[in-house]
PDB file of C-alpha atoms and ligand atoms in Angstrom:
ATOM      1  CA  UNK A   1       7.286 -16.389  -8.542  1.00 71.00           C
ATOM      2  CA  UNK A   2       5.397 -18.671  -6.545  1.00 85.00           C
ATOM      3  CA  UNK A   3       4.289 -17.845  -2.816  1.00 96.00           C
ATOM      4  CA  UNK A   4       2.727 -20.896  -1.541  1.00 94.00           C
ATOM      5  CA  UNK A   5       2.500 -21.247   1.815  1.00 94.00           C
ATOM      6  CA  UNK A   6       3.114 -17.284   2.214  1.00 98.00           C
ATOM      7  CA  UNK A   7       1.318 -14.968   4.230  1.00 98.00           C
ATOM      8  CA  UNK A   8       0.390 -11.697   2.876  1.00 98.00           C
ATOM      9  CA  UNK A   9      -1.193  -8.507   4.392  1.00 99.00           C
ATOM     10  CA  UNK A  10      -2.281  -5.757   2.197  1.00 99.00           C
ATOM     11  CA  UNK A  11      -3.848  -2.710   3.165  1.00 99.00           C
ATOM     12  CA  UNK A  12      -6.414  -0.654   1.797  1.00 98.00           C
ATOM     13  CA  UNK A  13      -7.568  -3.922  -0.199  1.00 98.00           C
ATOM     14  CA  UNK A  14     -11.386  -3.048  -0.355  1.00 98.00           C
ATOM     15  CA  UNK A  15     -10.982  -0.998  -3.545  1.00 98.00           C
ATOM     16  CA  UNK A  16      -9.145   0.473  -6.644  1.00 98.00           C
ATOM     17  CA  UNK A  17      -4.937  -0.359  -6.141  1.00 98.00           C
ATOM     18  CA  UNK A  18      -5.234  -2.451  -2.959  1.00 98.00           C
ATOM     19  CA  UNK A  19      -8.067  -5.058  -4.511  1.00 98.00           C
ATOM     20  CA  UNK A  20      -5.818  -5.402  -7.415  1.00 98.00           C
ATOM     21  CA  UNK A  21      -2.876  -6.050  -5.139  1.00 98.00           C
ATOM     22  CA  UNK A  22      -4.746  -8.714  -3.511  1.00 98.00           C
ATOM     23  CA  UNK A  23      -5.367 -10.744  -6.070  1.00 98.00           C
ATOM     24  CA  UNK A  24      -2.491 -10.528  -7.902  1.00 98.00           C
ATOM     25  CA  UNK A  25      -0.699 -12.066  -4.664  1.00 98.00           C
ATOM     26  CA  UNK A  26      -3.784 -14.373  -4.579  1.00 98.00           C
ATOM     27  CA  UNK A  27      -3.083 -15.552  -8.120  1.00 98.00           C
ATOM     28  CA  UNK A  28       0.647 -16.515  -7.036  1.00 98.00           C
ATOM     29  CA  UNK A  29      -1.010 -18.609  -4.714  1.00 98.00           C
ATOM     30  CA  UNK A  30      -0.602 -16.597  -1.445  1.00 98.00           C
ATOM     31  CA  UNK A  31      -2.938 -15.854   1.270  1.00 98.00           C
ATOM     32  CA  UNK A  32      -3.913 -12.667   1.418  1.00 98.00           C
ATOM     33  CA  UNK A  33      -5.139 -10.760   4.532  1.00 98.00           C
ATOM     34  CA  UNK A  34      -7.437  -7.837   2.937  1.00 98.00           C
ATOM     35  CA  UNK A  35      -7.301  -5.256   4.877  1.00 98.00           C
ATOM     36  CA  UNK A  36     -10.012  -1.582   5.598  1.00 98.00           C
ATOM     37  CA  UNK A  37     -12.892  -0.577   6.821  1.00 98.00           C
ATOM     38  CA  UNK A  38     -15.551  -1.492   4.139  1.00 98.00           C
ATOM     39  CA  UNK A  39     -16.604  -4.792   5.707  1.00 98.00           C
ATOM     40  CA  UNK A  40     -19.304  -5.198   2.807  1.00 98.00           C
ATOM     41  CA  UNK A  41     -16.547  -4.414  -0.121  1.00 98.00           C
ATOM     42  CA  UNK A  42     -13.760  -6.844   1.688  1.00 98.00           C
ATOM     43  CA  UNK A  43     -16.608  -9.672   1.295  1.00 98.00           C
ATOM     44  CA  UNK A  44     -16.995  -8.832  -2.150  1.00 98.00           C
ATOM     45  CA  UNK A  45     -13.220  -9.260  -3.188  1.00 98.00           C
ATOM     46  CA  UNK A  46     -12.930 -12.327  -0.829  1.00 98.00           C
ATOM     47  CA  UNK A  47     -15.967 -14.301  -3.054  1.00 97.00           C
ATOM     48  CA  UNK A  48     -14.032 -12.393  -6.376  1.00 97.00           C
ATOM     49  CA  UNK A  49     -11.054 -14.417  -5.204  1.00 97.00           C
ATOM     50  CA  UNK A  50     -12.885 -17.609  -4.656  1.00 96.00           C
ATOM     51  CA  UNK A  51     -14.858 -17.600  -7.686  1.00 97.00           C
ATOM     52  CA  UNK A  52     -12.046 -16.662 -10.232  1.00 96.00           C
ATOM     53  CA  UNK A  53     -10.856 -20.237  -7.854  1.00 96.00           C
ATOM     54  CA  UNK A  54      -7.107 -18.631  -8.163  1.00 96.00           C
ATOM     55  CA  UNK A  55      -3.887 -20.626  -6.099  1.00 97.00           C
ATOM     56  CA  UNK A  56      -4.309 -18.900  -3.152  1.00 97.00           C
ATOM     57  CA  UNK A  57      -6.711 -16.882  -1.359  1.00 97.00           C
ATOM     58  CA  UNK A  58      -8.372 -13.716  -0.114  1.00 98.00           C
ATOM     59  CA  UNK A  59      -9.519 -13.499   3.703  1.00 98.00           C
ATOM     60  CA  UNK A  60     -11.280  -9.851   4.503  1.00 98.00           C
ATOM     61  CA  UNK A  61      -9.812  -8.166   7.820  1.00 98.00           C
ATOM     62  CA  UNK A  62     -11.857  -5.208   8.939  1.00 98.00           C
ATOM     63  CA  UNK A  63      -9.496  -2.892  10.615  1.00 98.00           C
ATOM     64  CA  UNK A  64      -9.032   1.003  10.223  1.00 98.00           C
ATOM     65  CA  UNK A  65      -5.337   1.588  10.109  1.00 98.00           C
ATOM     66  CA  UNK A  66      -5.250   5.195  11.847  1.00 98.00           C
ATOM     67  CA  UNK A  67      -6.163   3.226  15.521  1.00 98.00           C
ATOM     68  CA  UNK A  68      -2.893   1.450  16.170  1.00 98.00           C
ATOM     69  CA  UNK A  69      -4.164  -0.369  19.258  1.00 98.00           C
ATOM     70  CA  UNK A  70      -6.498  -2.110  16.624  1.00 98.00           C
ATOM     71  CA  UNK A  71      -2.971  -2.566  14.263  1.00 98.00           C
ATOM     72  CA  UNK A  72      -1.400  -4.061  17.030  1.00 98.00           C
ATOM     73  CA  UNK A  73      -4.046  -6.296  17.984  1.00 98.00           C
ATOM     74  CA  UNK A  74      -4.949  -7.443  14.650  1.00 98.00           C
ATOM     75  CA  UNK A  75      -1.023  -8.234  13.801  1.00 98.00           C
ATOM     76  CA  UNK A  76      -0.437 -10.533  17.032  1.00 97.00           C
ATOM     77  CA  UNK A  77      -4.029 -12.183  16.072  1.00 98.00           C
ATOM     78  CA  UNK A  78      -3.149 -12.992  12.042  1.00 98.00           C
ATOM     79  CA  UNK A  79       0.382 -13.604  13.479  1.00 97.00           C
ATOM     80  CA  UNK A  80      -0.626 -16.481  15.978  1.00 97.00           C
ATOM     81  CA  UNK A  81      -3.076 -17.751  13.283  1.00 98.00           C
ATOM     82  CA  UNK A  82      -1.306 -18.178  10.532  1.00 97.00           C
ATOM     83  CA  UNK A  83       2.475 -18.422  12.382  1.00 97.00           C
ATOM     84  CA  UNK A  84       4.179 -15.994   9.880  1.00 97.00           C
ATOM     85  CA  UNK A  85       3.580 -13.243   8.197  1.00 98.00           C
ATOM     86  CA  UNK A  86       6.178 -13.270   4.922  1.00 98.00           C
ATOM     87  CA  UNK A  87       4.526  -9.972   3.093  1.00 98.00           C
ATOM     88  CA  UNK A  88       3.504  -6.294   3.797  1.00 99.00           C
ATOM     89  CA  UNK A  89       1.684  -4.372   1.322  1.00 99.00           C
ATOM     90  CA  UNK A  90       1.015  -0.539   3.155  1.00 99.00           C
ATOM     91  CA  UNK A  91      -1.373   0.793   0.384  1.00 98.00           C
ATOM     92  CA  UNK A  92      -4.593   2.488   2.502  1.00 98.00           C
ATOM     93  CA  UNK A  93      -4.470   6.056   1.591  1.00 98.00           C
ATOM     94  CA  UNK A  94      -6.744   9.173   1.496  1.00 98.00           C
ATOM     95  CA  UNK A  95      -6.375  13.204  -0.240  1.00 98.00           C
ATOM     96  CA  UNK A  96      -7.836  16.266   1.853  1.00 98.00           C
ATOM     97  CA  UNK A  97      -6.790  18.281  -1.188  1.00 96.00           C
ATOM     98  CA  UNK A  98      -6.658  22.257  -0.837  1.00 97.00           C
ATOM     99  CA  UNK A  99      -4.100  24.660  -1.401  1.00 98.00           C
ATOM    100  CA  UNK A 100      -1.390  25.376   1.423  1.00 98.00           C
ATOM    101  CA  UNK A 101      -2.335  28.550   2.527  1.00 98.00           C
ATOM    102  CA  UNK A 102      -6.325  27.470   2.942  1.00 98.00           C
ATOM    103  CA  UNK A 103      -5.266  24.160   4.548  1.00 98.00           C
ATOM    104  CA  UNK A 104      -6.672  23.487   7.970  1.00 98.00           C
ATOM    105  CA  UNK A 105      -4.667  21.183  10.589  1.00 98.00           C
ATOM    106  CA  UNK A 106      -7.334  18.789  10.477  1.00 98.00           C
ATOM    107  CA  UNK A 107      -7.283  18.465   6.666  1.00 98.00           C
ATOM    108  CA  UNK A 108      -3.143  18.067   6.879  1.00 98.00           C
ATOM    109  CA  UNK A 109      -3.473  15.386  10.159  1.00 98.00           C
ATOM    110  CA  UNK A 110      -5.981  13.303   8.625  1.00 98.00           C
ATOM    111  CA  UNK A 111      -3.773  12.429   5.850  1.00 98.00           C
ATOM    112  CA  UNK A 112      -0.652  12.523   7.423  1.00 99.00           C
ATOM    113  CA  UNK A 113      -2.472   9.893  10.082  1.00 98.00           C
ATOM    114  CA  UNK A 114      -3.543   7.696   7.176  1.00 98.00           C
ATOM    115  CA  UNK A 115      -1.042   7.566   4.500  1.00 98.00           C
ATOM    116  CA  UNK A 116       2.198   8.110   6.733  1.00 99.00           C
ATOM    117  CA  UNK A 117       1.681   7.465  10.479  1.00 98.00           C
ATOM    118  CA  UNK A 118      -0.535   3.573   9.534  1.00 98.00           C
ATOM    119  CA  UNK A 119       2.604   3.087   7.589  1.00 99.00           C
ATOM    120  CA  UNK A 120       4.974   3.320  10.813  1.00 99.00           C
ATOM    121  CA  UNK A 121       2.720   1.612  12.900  1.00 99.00           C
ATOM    122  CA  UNK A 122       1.773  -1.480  10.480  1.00 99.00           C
ATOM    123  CA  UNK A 123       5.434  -2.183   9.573  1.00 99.00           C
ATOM    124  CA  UNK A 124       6.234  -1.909  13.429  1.00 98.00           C
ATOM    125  CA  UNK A 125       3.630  -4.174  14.184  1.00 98.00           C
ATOM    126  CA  UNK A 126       4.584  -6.882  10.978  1.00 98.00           C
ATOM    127  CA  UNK A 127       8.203  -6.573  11.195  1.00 98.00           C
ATOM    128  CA  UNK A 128       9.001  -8.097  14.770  1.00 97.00           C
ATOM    129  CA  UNK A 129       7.412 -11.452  13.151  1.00 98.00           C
ATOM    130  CA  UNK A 130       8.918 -11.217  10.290  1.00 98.00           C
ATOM    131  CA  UNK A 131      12.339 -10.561  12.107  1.00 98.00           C
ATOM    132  CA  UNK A 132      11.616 -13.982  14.055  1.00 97.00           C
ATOM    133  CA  UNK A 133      11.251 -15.694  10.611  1.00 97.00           C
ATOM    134  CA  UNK A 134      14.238 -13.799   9.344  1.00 98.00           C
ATOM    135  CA  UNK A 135      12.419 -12.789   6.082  1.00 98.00           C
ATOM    136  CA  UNK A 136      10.017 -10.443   5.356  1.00 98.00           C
ATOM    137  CA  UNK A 137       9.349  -8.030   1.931  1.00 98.00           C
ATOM    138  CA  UNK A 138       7.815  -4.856   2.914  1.00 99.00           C
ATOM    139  CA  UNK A 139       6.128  -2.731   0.306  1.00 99.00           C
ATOM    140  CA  UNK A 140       5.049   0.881   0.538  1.00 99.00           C
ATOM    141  CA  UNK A 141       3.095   2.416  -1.657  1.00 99.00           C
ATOM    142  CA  UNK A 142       4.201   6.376  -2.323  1.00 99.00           C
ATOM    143  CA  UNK A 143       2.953   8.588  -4.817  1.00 98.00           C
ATOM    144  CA  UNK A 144       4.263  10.490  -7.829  1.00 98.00           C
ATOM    145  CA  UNK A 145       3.266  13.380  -5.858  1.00 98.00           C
ATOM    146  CA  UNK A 146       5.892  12.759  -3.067  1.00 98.00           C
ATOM    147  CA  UNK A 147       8.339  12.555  -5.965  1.00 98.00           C
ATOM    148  CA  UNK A 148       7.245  16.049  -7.391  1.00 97.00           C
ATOM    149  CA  UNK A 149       5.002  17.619  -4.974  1.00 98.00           C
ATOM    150  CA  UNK A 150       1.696  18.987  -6.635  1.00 96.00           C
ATOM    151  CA  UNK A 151      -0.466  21.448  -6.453  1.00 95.00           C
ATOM    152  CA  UNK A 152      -3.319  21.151  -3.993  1.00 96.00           C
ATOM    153  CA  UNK A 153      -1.378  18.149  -2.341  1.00 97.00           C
ATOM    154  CA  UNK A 154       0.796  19.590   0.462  1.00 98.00           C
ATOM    155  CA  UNK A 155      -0.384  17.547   2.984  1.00 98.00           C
ATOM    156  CA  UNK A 156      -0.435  14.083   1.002  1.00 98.00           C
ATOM    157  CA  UNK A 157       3.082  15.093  -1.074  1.00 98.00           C
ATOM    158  CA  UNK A 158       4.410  15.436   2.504  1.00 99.00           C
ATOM    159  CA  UNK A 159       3.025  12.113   3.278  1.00 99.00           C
ATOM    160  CA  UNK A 160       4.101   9.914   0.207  1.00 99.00           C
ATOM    161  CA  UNK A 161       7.776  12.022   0.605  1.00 99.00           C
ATOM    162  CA  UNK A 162       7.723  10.972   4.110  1.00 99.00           C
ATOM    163  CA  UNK A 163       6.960   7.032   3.267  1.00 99.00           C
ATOM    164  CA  UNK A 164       9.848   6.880   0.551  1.00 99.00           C
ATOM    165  CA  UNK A 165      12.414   8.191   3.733  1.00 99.00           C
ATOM    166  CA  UNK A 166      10.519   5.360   5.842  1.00 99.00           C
ATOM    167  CA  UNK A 167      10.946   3.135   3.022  1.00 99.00           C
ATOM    168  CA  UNK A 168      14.836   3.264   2.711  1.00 99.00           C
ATOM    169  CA  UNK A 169      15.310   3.718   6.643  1.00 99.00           C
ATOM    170  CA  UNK A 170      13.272   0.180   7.339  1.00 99.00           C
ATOM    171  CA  UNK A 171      15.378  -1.355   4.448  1.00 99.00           C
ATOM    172  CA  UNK A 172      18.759  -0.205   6.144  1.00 98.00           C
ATOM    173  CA  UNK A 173      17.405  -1.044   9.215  1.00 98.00           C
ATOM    174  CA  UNK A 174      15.985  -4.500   8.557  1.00 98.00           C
ATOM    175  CA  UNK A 175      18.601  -5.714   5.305  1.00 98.00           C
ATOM    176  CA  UNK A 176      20.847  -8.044   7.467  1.00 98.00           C
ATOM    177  CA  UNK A 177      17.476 -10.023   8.293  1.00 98.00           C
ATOM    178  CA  UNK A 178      16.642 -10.843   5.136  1.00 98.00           C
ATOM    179  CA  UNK A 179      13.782  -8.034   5.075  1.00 98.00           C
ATOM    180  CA  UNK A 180      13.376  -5.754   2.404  1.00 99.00           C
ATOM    181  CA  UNK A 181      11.800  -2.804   1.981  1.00 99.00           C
ATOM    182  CA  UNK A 182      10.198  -0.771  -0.691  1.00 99.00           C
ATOM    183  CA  UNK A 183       8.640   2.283  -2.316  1.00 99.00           C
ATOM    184  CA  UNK A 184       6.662   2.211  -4.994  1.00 99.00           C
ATOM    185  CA  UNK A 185       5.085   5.583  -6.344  1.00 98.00           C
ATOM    186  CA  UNK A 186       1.987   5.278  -8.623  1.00 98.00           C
ATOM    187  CA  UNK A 187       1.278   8.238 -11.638  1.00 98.00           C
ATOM    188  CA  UNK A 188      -2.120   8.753 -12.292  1.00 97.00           C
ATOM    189  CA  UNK A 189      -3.812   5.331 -11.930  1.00 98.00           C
ATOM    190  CA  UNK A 190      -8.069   4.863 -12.559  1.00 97.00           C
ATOM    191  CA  UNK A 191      -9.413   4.393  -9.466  1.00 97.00           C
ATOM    192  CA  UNK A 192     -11.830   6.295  -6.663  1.00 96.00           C
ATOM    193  CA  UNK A 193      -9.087   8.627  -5.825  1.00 95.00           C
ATOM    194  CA  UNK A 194      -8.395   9.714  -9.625  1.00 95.00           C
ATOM    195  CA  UNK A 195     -12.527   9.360 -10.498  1.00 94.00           C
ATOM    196  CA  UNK A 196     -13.407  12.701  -8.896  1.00 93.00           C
ATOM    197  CA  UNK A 197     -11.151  14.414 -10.640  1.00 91.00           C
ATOM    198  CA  UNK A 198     -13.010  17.117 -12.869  1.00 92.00           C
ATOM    199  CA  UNK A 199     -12.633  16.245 -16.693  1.00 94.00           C
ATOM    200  CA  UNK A 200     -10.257  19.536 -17.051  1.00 93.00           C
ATOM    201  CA  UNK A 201      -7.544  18.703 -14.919  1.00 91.00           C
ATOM    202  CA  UNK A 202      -7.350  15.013 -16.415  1.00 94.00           C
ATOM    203  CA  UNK A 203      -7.069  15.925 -19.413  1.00 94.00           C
ATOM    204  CA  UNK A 204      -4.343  18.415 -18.366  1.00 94.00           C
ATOM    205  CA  UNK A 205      -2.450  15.406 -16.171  1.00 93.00           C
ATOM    206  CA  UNK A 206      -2.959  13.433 -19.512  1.00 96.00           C
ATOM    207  CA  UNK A 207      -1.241  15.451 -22.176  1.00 96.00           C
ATOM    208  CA  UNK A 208       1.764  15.892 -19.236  1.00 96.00           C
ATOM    209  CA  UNK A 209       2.275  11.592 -19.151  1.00 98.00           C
ATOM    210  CA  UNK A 210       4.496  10.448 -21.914  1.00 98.00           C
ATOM    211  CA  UNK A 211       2.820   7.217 -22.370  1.00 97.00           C
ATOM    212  CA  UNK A 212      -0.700   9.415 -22.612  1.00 95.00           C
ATOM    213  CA  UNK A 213      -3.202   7.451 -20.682  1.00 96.00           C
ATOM    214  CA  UNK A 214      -3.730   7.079 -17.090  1.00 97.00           C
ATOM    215  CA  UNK A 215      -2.413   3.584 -15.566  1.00 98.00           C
ATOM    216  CA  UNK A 216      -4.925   0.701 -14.554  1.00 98.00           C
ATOM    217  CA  UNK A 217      -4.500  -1.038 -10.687  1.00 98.00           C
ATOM    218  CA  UNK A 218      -3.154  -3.666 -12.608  1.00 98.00           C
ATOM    219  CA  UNK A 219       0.100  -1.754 -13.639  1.00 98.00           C
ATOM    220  CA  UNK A 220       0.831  -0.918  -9.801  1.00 98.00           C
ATOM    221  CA  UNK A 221      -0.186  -4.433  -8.270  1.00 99.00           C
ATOM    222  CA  UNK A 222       2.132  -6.611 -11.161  1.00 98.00           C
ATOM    223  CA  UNK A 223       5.359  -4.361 -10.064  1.00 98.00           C
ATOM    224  CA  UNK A 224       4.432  -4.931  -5.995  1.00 98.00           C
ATOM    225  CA  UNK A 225       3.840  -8.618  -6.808  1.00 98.00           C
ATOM    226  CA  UNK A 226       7.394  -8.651  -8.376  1.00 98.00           C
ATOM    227  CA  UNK A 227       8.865  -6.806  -5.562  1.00 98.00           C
ATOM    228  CA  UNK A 228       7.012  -9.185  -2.970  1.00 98.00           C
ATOM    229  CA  UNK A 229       8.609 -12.079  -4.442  1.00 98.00           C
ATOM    230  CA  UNK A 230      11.087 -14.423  -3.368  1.00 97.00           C
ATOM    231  CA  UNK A 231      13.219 -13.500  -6.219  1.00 97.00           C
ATOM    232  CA  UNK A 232      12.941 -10.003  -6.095  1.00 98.00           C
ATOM    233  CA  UNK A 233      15.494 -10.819  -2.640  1.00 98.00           C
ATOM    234  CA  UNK A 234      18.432  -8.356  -4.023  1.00 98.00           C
ATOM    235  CA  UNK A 235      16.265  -5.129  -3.859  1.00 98.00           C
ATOM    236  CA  UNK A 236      15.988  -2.900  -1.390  1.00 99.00           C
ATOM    237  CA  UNK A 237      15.345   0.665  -0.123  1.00 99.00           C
ATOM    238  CA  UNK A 238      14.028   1.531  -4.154  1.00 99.00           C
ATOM    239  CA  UNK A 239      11.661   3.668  -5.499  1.00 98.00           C
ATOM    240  CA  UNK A 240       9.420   2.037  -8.467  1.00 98.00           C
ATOM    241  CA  UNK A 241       8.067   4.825 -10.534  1.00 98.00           C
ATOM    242  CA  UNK A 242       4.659   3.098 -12.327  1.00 98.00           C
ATOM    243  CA  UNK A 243       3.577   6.473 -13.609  1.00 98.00           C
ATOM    244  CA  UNK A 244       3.644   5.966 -17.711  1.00 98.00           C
ATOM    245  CA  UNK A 245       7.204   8.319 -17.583  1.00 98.00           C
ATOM    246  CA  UNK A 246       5.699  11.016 -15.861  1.00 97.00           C
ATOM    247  CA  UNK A 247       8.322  11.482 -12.734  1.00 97.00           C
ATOM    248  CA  UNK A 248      11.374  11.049 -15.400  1.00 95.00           C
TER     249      UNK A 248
HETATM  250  P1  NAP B   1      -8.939   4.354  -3.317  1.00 81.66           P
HETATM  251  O1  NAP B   1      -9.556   3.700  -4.482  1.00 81.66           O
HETATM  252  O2  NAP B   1      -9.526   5.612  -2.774  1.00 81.66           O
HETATM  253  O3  NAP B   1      -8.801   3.278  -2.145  1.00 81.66           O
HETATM  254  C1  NAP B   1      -8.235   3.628  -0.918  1.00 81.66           C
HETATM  255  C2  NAP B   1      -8.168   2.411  -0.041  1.00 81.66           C
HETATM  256  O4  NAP B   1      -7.624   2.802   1.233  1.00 81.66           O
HETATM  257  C3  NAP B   1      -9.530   1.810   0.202  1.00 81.66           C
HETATM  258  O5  NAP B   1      -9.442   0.406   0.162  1.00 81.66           O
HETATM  259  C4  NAP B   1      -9.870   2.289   1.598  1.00 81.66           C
HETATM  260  O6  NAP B   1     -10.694   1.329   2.236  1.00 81.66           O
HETATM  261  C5  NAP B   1      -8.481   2.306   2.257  1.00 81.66           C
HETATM  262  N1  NAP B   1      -8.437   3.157   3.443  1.00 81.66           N
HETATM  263  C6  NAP B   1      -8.551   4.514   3.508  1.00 81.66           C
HETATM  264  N2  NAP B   1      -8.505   4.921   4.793  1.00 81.66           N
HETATM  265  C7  NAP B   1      -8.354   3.801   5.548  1.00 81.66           C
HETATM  266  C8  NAP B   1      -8.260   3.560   6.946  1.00 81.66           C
HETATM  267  N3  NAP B   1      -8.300   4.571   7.825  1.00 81.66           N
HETATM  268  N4  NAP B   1      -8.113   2.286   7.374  1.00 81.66           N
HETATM  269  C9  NAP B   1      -8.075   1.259   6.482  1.00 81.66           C
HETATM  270  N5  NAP B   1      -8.165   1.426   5.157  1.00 81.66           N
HETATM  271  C10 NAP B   1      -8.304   2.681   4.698  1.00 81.66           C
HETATM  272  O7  NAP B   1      -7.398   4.727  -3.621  1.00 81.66           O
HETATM  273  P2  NAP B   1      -6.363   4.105  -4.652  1.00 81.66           P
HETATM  274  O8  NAP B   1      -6.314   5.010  -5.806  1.00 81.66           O
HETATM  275  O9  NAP B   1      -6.592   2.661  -4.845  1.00 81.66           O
HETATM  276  O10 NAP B   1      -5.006   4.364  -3.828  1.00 81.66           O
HETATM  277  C11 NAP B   1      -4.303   3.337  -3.160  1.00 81.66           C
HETATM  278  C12 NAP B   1      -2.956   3.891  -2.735  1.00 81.66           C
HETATM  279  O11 NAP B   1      -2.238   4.338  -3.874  1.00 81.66           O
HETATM  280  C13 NAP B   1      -3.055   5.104  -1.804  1.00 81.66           C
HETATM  281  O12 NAP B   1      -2.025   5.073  -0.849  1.00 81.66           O
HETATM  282  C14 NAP B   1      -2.842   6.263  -2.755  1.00 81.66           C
HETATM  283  O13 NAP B   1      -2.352   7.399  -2.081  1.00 81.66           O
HETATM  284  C15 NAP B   1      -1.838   5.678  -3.710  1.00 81.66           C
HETATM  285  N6  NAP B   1      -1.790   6.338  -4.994  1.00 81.66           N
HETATM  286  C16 NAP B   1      -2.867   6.354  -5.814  1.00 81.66           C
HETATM  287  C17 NAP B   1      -2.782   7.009  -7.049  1.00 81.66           C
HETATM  288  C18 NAP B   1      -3.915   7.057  -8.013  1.00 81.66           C
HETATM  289  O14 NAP B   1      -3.785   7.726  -9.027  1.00 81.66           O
HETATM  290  N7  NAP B   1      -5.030   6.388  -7.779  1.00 81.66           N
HETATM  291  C19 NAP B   1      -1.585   7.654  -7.406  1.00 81.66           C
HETATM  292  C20 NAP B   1      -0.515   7.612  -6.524  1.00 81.66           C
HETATM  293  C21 NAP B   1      -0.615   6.947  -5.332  1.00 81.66           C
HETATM  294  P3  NAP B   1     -11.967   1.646   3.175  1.00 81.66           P
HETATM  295  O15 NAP B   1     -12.556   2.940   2.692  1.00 81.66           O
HETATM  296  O16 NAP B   1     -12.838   0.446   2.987  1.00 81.66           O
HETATM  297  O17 NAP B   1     -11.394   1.730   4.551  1.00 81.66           O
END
């Protein structure tokens, strides 16, 4: 499953899912194009990458995904550096979480702006070179959430719903040049997002997950790394459940 030579852009790298992400593609020798707004925390992972002296490597890209004239200018730039682009990892994602009826527009447009509308506007941006290199492997990542819905997530369910019909449009769309796309939908994974959690509603989340345990970045990033591989060429338009059985 090497990817030499391959160009990789993952976003929401600084932290939790997205770091792992990176440097599992960094450790099949690709170059990696970190991607958020933590310029600090994209540093970090880049020296990470470096010293753990893996194949290929991490370069930190400071970009906020909800301004799309920044998306489109950072694309053409990485683009015209590099001459390809061979991988898309859309992983940047936030929760406003509140119940339906107290939601406020703001708290339902922020996420909707983050988690669904980056993911239009990235794979717009990425898939015009990767259409003039006729290949391309697109991966979005969902939610178990947009599977099931949840309670408290209205706005993000809606979101990671909304990136699994994205997901299997783009792979209709884009299958005849050589493009794949997509969906994978994380459980309850240890990270940032999961950390603030109270202690009560893990431990009800837990005894719901067949497996029992929460899943570690590591589960999500080795399924995207498969699915970003050369071999993984004869799927397309999927959903990857990494969620311990949860979603069955
Ligand atoms: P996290 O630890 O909170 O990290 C979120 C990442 O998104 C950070 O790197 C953050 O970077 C980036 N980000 C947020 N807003 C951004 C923006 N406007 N522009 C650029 N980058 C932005 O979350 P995580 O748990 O790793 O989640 C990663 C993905 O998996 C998300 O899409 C999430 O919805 C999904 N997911 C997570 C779980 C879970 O249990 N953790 C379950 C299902 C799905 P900066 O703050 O530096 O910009």
């Amino acid at each position: 499953m090497s990817m030499a030579d391959q160009v990789a852009i993952v976003t929401g790298g600084s932290r939790g899912i997205g770091r792992a992400i990176c440097l599992a593609l960094a450790a099949k020798s690709a170059t990696v194009l970190a991607v958020a707004r933590d310029e600090g925390k994209l540093a970090d992972l880049a020296d990470e990458a470096a010293k753990k002296e893996l194949p290929g490597r991490v370069l930190p890209r400071t970009l906020d995904v909800t301004n799309r004239q920044a998306i489109d200018q950072a694309i053409d730039r990485i683009a015209e550096e590099f001459g390809r682009v061979d991988i898309l990892v859309n992983n940047a994602g936030i929760t406003r979480d509140g119940l339906m009826m107290n939601m406020d527009d703001t708290q339902f447009d922020e996420v909707i702006n983050t988690n669904l509308r980056s993911v239009f506007w990235m794979t717009r941006a990425v898939a015009k070179h990767m259409v003039r290199c006729r290949y391309g492997r697109i991966i979005n990542i969902s939610s178990v959430s947009g599977i099931m819905g949840n309670v408290g997530q209205s706005n993000y369910a809606a979101s990671k719903a909304g990136v699994i019909g994205f997901s299997k449009t783009v792979a209709k769309e884009l299958a005849r040049r050589n493009i794949t796309c997509n969906a994978v939908a994380p459980g309850f994974i240890t990270t940032d997002m999961t950390d603030v959690l109270p202690s009560k509603i893990k431990d009800g989340v837990k005894v719901l997950i067949p497996c029992q345990q929460f899943g570690e970045p590591e589960d999500i990033a080795a399924a995207v790394a498969f699915l970003a591989s050369p071999e993984a060429k004869y799927i397309t338009g999927q959903v990857l459940a990494v969620d311990g059985g949860l979603s069955m």
